Each structure stands twice: as structure tokens, then as C-alpha cells.
PDB file of C-alpha atoms in Angstrom:
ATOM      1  CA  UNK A   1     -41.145  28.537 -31.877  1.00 55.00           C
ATOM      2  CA  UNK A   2     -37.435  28.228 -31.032  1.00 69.00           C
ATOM      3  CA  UNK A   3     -35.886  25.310 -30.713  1.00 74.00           C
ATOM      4  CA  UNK A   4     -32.039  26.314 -31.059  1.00 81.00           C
ATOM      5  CA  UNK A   5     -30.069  27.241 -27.834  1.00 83.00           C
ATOM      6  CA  UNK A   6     -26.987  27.544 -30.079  1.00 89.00           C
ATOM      7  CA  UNK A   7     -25.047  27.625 -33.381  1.00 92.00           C
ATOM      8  CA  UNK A   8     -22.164  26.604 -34.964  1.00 91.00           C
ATOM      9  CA  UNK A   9     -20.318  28.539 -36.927  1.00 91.00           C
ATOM     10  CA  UNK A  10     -18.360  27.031 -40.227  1.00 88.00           C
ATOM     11  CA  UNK A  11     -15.598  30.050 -39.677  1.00 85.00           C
ATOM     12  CA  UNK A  12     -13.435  31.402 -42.264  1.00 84.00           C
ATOM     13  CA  UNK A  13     -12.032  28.056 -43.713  1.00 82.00           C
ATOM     14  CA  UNK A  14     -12.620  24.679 -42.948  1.00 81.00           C
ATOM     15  CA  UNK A  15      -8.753  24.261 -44.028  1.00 83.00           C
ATOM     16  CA  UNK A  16      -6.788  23.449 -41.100  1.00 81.00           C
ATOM     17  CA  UNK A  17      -3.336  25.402 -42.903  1.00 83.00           C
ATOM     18  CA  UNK A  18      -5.334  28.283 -43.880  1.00 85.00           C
ATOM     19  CA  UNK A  19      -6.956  28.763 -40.842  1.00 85.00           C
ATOM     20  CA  UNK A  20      -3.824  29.658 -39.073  1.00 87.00           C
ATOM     21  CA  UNK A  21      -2.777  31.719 -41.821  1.00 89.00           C
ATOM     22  CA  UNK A  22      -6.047  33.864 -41.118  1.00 88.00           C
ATOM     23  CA  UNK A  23      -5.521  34.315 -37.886  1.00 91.00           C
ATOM     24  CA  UNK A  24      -1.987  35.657 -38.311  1.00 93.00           C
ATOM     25  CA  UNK A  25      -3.114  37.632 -41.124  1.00 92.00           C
ATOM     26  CA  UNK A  26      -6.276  38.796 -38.986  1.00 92.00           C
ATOM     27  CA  UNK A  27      -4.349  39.203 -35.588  1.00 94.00           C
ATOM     28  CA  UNK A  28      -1.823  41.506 -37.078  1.00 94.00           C
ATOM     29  CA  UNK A  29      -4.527  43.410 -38.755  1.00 93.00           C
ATOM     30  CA  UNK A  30      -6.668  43.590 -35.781  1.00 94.00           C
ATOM     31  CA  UNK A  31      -3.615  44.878 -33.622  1.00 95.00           C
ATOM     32  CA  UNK A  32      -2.941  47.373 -36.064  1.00 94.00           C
ATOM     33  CA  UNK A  33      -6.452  48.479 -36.193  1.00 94.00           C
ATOM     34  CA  UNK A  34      -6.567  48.915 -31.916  1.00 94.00           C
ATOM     35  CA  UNK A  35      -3.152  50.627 -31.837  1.00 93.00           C
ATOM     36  CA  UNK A  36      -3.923  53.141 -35.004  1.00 91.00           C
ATOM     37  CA  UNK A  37      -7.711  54.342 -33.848  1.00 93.00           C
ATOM     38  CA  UNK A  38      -6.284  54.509 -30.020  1.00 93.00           C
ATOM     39  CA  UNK A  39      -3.595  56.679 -30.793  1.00 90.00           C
ATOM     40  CA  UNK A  40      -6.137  58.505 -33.052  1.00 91.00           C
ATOM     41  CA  UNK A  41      -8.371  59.213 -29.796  1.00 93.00           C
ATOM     42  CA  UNK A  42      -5.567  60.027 -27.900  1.00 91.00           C
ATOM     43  CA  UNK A  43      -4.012  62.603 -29.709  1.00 89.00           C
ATOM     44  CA  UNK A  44      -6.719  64.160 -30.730  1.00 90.00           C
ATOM     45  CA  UNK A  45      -7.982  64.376 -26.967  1.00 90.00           C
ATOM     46  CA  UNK A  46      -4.624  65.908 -25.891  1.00 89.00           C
ATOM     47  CA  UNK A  47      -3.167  67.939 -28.495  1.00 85.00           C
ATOM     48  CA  UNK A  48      -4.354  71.610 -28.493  1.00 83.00           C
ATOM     49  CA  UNK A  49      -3.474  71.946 -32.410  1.00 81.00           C
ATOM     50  CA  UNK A  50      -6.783  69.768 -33.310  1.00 85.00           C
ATOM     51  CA  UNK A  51      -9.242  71.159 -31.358  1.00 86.00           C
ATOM     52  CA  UNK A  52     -11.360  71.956 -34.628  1.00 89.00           C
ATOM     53  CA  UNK A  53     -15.129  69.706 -35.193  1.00 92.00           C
ATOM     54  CA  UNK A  54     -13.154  67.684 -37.679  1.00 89.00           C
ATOM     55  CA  UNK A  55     -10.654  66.513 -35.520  1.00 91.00           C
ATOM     56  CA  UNK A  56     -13.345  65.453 -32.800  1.00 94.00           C
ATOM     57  CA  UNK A  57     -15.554  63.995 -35.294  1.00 94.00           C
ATOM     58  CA  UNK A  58     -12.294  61.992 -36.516  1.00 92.00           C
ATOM     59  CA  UNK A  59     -11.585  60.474 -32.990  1.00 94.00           C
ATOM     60  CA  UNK A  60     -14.927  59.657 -32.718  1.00 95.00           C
ATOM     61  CA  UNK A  61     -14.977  57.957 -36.297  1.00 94.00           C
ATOM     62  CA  UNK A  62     -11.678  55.855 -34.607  1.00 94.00           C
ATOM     63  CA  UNK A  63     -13.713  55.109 -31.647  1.00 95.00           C
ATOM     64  CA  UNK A  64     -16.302  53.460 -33.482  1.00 96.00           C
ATOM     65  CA  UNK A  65     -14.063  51.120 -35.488  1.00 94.00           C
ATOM     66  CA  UNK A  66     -12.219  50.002 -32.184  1.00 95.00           C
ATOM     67  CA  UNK A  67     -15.637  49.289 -31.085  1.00 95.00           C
ATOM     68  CA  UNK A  68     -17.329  47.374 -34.393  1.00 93.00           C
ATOM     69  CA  UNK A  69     -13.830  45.812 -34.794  1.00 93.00           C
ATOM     70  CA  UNK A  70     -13.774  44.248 -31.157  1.00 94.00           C
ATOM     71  CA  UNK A  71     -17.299  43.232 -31.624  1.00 93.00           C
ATOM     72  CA  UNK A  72     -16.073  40.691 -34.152  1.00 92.00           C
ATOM     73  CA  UNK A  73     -12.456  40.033 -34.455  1.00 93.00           C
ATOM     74  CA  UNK A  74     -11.617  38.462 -30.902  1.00 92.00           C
ATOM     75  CA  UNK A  75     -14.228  35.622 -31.673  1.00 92.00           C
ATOM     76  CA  UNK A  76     -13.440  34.751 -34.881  1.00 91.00           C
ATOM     77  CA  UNK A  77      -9.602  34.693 -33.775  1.00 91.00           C
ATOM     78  CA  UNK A  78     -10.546  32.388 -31.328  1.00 90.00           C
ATOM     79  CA  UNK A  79     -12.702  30.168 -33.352  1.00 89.00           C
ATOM     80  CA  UNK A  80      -9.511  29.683 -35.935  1.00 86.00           C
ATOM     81  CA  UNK A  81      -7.988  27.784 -32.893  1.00 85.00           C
ATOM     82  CA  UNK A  82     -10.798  25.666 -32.662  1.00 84.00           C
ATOM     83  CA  UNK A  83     -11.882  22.400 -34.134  1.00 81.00           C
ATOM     84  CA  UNK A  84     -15.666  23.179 -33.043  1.00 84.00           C
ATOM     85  CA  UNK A  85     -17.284  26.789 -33.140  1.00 89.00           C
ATOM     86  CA  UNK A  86     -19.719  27.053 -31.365  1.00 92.00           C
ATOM     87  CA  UNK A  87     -21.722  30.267 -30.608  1.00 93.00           C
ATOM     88  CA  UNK A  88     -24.927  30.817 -28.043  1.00 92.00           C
ATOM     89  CA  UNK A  89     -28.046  32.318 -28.739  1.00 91.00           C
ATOM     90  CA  UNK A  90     -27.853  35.070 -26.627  1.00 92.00           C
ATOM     91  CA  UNK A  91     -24.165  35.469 -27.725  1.00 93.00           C
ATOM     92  CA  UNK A  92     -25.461  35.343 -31.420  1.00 93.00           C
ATOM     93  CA  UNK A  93     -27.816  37.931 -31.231  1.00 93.00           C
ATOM     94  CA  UNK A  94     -25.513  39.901 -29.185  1.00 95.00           C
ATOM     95  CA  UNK A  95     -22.806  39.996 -31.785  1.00 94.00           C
ATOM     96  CA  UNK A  96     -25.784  40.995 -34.258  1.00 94.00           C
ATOM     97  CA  UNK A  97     -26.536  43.995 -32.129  1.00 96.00           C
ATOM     98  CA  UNK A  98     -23.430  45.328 -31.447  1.00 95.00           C
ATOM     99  CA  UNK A  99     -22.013  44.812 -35.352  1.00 93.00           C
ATOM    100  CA  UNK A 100     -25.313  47.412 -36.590  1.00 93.00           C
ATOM    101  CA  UNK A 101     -25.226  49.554 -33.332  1.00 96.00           C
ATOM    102  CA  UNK A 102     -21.496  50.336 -34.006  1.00 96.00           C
ATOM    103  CA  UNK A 103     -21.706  49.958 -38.253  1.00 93.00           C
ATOM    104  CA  UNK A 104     -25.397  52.919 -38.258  1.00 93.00           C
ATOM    105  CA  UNK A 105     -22.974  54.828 -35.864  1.00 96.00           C
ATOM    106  CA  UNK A 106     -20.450  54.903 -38.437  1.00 94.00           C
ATOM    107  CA  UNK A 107     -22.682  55.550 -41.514  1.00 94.00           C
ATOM    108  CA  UNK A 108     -24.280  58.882 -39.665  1.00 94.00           C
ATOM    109  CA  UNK A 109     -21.270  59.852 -38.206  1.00 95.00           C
ATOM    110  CA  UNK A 110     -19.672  59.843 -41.564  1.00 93.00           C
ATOM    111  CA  UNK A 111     -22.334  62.051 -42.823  1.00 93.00           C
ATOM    112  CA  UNK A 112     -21.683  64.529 -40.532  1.00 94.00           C
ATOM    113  CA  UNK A 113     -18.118  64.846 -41.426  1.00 92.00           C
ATOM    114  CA  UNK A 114     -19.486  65.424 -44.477  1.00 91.00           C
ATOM    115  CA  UNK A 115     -21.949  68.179 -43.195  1.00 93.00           C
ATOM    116  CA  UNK A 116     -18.742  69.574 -41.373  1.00 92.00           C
ATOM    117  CA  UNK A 117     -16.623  69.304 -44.384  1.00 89.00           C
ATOM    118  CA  UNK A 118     -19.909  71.220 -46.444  1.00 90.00           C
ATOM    119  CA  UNK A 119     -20.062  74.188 -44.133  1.00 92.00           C
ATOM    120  CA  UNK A 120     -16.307  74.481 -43.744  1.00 88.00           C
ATOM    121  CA  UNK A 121     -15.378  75.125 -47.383  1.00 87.00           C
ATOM    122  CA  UNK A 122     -19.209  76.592 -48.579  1.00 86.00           C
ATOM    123  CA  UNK A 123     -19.648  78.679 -45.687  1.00 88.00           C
ATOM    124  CA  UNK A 124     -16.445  79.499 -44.042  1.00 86.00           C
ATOM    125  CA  UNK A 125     -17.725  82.427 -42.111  1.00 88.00           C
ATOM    126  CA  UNK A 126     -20.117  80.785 -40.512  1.00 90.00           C
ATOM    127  CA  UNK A 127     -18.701  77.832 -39.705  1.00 91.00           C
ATOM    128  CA  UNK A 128     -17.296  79.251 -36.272  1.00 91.00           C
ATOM    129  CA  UNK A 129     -21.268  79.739 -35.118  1.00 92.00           C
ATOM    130  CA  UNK A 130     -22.704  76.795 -37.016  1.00 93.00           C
ATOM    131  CA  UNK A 131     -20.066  73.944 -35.802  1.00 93.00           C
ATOM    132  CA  UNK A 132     -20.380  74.993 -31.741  1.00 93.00           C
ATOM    133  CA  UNK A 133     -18.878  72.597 -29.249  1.00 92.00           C
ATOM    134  CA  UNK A 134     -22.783  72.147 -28.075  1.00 94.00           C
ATOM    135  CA  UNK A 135     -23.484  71.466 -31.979  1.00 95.00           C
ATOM    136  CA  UNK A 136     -21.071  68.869 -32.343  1.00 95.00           C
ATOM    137  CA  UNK A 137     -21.752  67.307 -29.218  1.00 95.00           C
ATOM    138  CA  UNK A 138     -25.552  67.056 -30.298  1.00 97.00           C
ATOM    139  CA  UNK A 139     -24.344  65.333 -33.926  1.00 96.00           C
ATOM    140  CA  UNK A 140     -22.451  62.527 -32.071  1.00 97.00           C
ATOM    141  CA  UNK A 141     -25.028  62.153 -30.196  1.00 97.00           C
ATOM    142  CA  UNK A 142     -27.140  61.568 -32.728  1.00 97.00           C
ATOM    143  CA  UNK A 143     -25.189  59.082 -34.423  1.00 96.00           C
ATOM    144  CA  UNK A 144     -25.272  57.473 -31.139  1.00 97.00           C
ATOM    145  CA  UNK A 145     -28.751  56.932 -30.703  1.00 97.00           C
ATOM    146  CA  UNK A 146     -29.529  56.631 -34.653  1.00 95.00           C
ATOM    147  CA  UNK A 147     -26.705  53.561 -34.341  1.00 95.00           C
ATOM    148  CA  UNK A 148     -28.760  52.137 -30.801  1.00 96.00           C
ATOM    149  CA  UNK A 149     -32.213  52.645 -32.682  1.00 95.00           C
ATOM    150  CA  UNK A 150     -31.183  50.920 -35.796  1.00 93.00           C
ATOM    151  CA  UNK A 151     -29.812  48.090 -33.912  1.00 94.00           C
ATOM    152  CA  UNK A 152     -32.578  48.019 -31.793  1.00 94.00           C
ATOM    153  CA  UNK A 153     -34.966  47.107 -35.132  1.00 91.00           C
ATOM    154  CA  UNK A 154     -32.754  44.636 -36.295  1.00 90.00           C
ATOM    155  CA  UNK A 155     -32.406  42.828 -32.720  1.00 92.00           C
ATOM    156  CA  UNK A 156     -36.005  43.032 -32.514  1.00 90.00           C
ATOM    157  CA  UNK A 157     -36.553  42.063 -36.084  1.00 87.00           C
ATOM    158  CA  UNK A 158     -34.591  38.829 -35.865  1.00 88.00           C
ATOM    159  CA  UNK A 159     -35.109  37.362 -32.283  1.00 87.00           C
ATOM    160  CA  UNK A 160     -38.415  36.353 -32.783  1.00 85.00           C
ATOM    161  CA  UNK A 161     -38.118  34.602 -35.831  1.00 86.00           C
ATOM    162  CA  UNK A 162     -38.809  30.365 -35.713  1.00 85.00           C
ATOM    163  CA  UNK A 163     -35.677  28.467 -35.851  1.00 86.00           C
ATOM    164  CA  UNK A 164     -36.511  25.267 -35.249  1.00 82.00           C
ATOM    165  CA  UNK A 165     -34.019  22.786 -36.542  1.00 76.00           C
ATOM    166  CA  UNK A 166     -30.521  23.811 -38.417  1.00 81.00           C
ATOM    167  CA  UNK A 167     -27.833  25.513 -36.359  1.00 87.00           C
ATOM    168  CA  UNK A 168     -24.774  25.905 -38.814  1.00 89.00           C
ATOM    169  CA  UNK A 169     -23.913  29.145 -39.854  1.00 89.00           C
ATOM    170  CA  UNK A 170     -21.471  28.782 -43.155  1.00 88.00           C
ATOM    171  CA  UNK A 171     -19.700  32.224 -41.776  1.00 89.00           C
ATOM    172  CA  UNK A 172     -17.707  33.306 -39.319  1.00 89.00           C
ATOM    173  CA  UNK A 173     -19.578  35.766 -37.658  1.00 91.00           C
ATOM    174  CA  UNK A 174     -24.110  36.341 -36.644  1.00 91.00           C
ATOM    175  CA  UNK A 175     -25.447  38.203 -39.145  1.00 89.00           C
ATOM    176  CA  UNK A 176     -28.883  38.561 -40.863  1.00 88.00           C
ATOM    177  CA  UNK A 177     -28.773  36.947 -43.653  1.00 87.00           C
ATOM    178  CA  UNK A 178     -27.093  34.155 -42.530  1.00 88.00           C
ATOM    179  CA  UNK A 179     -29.511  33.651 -40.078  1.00 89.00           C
ATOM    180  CA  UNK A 180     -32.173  33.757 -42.271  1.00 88.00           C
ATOM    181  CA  UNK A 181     -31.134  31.052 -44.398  1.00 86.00           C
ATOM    182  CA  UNK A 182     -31.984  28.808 -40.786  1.00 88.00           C
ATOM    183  CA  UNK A 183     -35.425  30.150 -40.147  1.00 87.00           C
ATOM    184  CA  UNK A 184     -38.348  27.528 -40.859  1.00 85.00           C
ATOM    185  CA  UNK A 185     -40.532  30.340 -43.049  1.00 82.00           C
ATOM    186  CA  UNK A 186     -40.360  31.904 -46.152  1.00 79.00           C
ATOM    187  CA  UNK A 187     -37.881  34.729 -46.121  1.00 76.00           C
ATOM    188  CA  UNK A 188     -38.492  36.330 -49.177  1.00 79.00           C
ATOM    189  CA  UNK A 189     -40.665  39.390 -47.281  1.00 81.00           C
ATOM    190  CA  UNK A 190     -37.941  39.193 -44.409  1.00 81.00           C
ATOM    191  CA  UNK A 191     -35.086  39.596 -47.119  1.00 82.00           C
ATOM    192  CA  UNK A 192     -37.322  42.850 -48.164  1.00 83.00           C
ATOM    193  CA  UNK A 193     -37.081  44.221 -45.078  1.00 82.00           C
ATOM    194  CA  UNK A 194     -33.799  44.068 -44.676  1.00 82.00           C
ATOM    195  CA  UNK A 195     -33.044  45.142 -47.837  1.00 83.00           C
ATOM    196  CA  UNK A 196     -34.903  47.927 -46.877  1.00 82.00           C
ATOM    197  CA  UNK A 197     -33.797  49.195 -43.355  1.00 80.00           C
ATOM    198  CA  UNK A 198     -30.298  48.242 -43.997  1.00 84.00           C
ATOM    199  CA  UNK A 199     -29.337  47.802 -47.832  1.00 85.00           C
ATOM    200  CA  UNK A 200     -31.623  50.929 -49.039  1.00 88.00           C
ATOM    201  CA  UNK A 201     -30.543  53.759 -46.065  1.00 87.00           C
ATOM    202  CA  UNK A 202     -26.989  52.384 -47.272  1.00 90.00           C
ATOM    203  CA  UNK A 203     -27.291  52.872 -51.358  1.00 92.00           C
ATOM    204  CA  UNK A 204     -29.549  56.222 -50.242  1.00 91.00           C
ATOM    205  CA  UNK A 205     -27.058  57.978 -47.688  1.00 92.00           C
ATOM    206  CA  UNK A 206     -23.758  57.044 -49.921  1.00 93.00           C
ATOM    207  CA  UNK A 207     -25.647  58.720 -53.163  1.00 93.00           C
ATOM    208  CA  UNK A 208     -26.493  62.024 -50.937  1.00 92.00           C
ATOM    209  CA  UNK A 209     -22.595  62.030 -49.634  1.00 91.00           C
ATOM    210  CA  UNK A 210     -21.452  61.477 -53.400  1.00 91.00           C
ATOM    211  CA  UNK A 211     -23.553  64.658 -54.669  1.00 91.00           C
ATOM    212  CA  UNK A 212     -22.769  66.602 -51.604  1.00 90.00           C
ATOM    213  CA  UNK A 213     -18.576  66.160 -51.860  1.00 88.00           C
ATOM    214  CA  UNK A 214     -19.598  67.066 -56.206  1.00 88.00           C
ATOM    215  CA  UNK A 215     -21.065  70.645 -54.423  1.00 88.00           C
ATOM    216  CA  UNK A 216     -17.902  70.372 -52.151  1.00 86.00           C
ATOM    217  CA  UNK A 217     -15.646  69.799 -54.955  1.00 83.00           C
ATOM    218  CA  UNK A 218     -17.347  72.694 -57.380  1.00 84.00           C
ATOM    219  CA  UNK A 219     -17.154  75.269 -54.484  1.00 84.00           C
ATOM    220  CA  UNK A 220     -13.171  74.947 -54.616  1.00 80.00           C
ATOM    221  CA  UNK A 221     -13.212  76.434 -58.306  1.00 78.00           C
ATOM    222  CA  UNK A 222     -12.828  79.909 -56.136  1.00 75.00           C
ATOM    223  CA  UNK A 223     -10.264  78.909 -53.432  1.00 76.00           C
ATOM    224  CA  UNK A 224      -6.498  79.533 -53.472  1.00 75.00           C
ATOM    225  CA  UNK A 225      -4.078  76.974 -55.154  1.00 77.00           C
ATOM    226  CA  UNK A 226      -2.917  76.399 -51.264  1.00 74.00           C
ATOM    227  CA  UNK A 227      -6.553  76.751 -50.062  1.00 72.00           C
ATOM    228  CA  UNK A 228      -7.644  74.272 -52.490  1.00 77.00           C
ATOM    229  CA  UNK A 229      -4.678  71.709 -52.147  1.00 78.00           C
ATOM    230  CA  UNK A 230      -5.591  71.627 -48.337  1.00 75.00           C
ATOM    231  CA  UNK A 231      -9.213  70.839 -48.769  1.00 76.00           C
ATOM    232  CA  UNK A 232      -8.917  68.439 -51.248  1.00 79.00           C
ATOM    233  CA  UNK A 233      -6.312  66.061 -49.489  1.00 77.00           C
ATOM    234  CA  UNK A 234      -9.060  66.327 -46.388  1.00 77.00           C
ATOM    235  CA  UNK A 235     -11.988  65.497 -48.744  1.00 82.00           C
ATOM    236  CA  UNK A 236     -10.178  62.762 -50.793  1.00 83.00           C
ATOM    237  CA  UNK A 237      -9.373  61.166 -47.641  1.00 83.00           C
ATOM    238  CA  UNK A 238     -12.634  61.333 -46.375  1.00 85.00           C
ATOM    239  CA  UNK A 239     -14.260  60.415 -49.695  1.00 87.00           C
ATOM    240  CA  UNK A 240     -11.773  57.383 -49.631  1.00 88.00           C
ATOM    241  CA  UNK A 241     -13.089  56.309 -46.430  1.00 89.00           C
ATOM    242  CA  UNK A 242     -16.857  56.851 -47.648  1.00 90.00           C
ATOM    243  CA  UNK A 243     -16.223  54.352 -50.506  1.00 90.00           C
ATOM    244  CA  UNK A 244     -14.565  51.806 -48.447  1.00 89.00           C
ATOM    245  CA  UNK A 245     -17.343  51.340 -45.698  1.00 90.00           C
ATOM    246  CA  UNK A 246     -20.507  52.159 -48.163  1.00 92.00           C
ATOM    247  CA  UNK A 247     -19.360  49.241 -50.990  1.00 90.00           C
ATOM    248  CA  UNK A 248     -18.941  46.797 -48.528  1.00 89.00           C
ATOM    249  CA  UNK A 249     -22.374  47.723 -46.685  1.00 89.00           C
ATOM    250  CA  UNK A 250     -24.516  47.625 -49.927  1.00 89.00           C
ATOM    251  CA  UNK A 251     -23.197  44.646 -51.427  1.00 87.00           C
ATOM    252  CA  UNK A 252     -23.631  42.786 -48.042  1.00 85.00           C
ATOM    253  CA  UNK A 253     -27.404  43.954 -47.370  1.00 86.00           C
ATOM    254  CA  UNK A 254     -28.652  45.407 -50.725  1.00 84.00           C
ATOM    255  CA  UNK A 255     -29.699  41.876 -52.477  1.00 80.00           C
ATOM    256  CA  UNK A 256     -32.000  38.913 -51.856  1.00 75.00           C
ATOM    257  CA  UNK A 257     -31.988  36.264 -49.533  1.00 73.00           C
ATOM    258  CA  UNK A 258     -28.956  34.352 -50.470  1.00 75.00           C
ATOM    259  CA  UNK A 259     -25.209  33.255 -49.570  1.00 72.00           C
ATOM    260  CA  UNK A 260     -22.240  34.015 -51.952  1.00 73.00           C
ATOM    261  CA  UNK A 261     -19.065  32.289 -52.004  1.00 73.00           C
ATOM    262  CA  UNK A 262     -17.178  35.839 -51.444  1.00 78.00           C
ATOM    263  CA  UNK A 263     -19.539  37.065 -48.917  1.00 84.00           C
ATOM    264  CA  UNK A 264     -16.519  36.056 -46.071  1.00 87.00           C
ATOM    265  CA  UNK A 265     -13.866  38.257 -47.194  1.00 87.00           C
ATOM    266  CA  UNK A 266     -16.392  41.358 -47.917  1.00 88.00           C
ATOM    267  CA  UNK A 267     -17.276  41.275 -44.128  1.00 88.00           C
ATOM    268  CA  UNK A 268     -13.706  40.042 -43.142  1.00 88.00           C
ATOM    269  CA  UNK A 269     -12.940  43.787 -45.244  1.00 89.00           C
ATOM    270  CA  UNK A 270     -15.571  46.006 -43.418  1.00 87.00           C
ATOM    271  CA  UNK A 271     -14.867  44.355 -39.768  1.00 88.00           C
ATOM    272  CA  UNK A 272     -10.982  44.387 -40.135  1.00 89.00           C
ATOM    273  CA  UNK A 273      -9.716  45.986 -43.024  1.00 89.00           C
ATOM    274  CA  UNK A 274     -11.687  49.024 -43.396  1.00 90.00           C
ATOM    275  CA  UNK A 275     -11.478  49.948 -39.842  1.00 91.00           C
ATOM    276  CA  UNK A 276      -7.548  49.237 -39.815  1.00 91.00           C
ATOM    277  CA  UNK A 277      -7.001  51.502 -42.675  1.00 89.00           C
ATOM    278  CA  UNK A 278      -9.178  54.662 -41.555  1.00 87.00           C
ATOM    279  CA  UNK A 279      -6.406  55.634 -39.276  1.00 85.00           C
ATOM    280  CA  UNK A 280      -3.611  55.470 -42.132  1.00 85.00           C
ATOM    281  CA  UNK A 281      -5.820  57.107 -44.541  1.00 85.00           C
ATOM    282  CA  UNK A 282      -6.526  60.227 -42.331  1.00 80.00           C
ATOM    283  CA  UNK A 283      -2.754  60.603 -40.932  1.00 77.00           C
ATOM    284  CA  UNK A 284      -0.870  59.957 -44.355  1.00 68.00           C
ATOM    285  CA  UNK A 285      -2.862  63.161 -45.780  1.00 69.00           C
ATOM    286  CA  UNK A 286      -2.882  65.305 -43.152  1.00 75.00           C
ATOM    287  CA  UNK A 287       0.017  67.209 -41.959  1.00 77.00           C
ATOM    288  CA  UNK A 288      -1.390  68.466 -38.366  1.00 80.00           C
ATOM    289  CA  UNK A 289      -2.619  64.757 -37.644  1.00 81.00           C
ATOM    290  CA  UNK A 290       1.264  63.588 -38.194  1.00 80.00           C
ATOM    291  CA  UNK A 291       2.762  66.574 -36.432  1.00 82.00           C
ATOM    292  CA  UNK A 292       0.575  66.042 -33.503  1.00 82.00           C
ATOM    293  CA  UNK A 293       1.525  62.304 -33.768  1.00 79.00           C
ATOM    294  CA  UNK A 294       5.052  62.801 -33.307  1.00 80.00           C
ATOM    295  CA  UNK A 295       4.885  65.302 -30.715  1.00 81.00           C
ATOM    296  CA  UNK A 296       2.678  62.730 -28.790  1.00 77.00           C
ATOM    297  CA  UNK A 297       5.703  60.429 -29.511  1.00 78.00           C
ATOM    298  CA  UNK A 298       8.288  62.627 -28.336  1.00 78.00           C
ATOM    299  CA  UNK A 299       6.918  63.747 -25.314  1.00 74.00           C
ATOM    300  CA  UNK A 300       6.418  59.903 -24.230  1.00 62.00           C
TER     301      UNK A 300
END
């Protein structure tokens, strides 16, 4: 039984001063974010200096957080303008969708960087046959659909669920948890389950990327000074990257039923910051990135 046609979100802060504080702080952010991961995409898709798997993985990684970034940013910008936020159920469950279509997209495609990473410094000879343009292709793909399957459990999961009375959200965005707290059941098997297909793969896929960059990182012993100086500043900025979206994800989903006072600025992190600072990270420590940046520059 469903008797809501709508929500209404509480938003960042209820303060009317601090509320337009966020959305400086957030609009500047989100700006950066668009303008970084676009020129990310674009330089990658025109420069013939990065035409290696890495580089195409890495504009596909800035796709993704244009994507989950726009999924969520332009509404709670809006909402800090706004006395009431309000929020439909379709719209709700849309936002739901989209945030874990774009965020399981991420968390594969971040795995195979770190596949592409493994082969490249294990098995350099091989890498040219392994990491094929049809190969790579296939592995985005895959994140893809793992991303659109994923989201397609947790859409499915949550739409049928009774809510049948209470309509405020104390958050600025849909998401399961908060949700949950409105259903008119016992969610203490629901919190399982999401604990499970969202909190668990998290905790389970950062632990395998943690022991595969520790093979990664003992294969080097036998590289070059130069050699190894060039693969570490990729793999610390990749590792960096890891760290900043995994934390985030298994705090959020990895825990009971409940609401925490912080939980607003560890999404406001993963939908904003996170994405914002993927570009910087990658460009900052790594030379052909920057030198195909200001050729880009310099030609327009």
C-alpha cells in the first residue's frame, strides 16, 4: 500500500544563512566538477598522445562523475533557494536510480583500471594483446550494464515497499536508507539487504583493489628508478581516488538501519567533492594528461 505521491526533503540546513552559503560553496564545486571531467573527455578523445586503455578508461571514469554529479547537485542547488522542498515519487525513485546506476558504474570501472594498471606493470609484454581496443570496449561495457543491473535491484527493491503516512526526508537527496526510515514495516531484514547488495560488494571490491595495488606495488621492486617513479605517481593517484569513493560508499551503506547527524556531508563528499577532485588528482600527477591539456588550450 502506497499512500505518498510525494516527499519533502529537509535539505542541507534548515538555516536560512547557511543555506546560501552551501549553495555557493556547492555551485562553485559543482562547476568545477563539469568543467574538469569535460575537459578530461575531451582531451582524451582528441589528443593522439593518450590513446593508451588508461587514458580511455580515465575519460570514462570523468564521464561517470559528470553523470552521478548531475544526478544530484542541480536539485539540491535548487532546493537551497527554496523555503519548501518538495520532491515526487517518480522523481524520488528516479534520483535513487540514477545515483547507484552511475555510483556501481564507478566502483567496476575503477576495478578495471586496476586490472589495467595489474597487467601493465606485471605483464608488460602482454599488455599490447591483453588490453585490445575490442577488450576495453567490452570492460566499459560491463561496468555499464553491472551499474544498470545494480540499479535495477535497488529500484526494484525499494518501489514496492508500503509508505503509507510520513513524507519528510531529513536529507537532501532519495536514498535508501532514508527512505526506509518512512516505510510502515520493520526494516531490520530490508537494512540486511542493503547492507548486503550495496555495503558488502563495497567493503569486498575495495579489500580485492587494496591487495591487488600491494601485488602492484611489490612487482616495482624490479623496475627502473624512472620506470618505477612513473608507475607509482599513476598508482598513487589512482589508489587516492579508490580511497576517496570506497570510504564514503561503506560508511553510507555498510551499517544498520539508522540516520547519523554527519550522514549529509559524507554524501555531499561522494556526490560533489569526490567527483570534483578526480580530475585534479589524475592531471596534477601526470605529465602527458597536463601536456595534452595545454596543447588543447593553445590550439583553442
Amino acid at each position: 500500500m502506497n499512500n505518498v505521491t510525494e516527499f519533502i526533503l529537509l535539505g542541507l540546513t534548515q538555516n536560512t544563512e547557511l543555506q546560501k552559503l552551501s549553495f555557493l560553496v556547492v555551485f562553485m564545486a559543482f562547476v568545477v566538477t563539469l568543467a574538469g571531467n569535460l575537459l578530461i573527455v575531451i582531451t582524451v578523445s582528441t589528443s593522439r598522445a593518450l590513446r593508451s586503455p588508461m587514458y580511455f578508461f580515465l575519460s570514462q571514469l570523468s564521464l561517470i562523475d559528470s553523470c552521478l554529479s548531475s544526478s544530484i547537485t542541480p536539485k539540491m542547488l535548487a532546493d537551497s533557494l527554496t523555503v519548501r522542498k518538495i520532491i515526487s515519487f517518480r522523481g524520488c525513485m528516479t534520483q535513487v536510480f540514477t545515483e547507484h546506476l552511475f555510483g556501481a558504474a564507478e566502483i567496476i570501472l575503477l576495478s578495471v583500471m586496476a586490472y589495467d594498471r595489474y597487467v601493465a606493470i606485471c605483464k608488460p609484454l602482454h599488455y599490447t594483446a591483453i588490453m585490445s581496443q575490442q577488450v576495453c570496449g567490452l570492460l566499459v561495457g560491463v561496468a555499464w550494464a553491472g551499474g544498470f543491473l545494480h540499479a535495477t535491484v535497488q529500484i526494484l527493491f525499494i518501489i514496492w515497499l508500503p509508505f503509507c503516512g510520513p513524507n519528510v526526508i531529513d536529507h537532501f537527496m532519495c536514498d535508501l536508507y532514508p527512505l526506509l526510515n518512512l516505510v510502515c514495516m520493520d526494516t531490520h531484514t530490508l537494512g540486511l539487504f542493503v547492507a548486503a547488495n550495496s555495503g558488502f560488494i563495497c567493503l569486498l571490491i575495495f579489500l580485492l583493489l587494496v591487495v591487488s595495488y600491494v601485488v602492484i606495488l611489490r612487482s616495482l621492486r624490479t623496475y627502473s628508478l624512472e620506470g618505477r617513479h612513473k608507475a607509482l605517481s599513476t598508482c598513487v593517484a589512482h589508489i587516492t581516488v579508490v580511497v576517496l569513493f570506497f570510504v564514503p560508499c561503506i560508511f553510507e551503506y555498510l551499517r544498520p538501519v539508522t540516520m547519523l547527524p554527519f550522514d549529509k556531508a559524507v554524501a555531499v563528499f561522494y556526490t560533489t567533492i569526490t567527483p570534483m577532485l578526480n580530475p585534479l588528482i589524475y592531471t596534477l600527477r601526470n605529465a602527458e594528461v597536463k601536456n595534452a591539456v595545454k596543447k588543447l588550450w593553445m590550439k583553442s
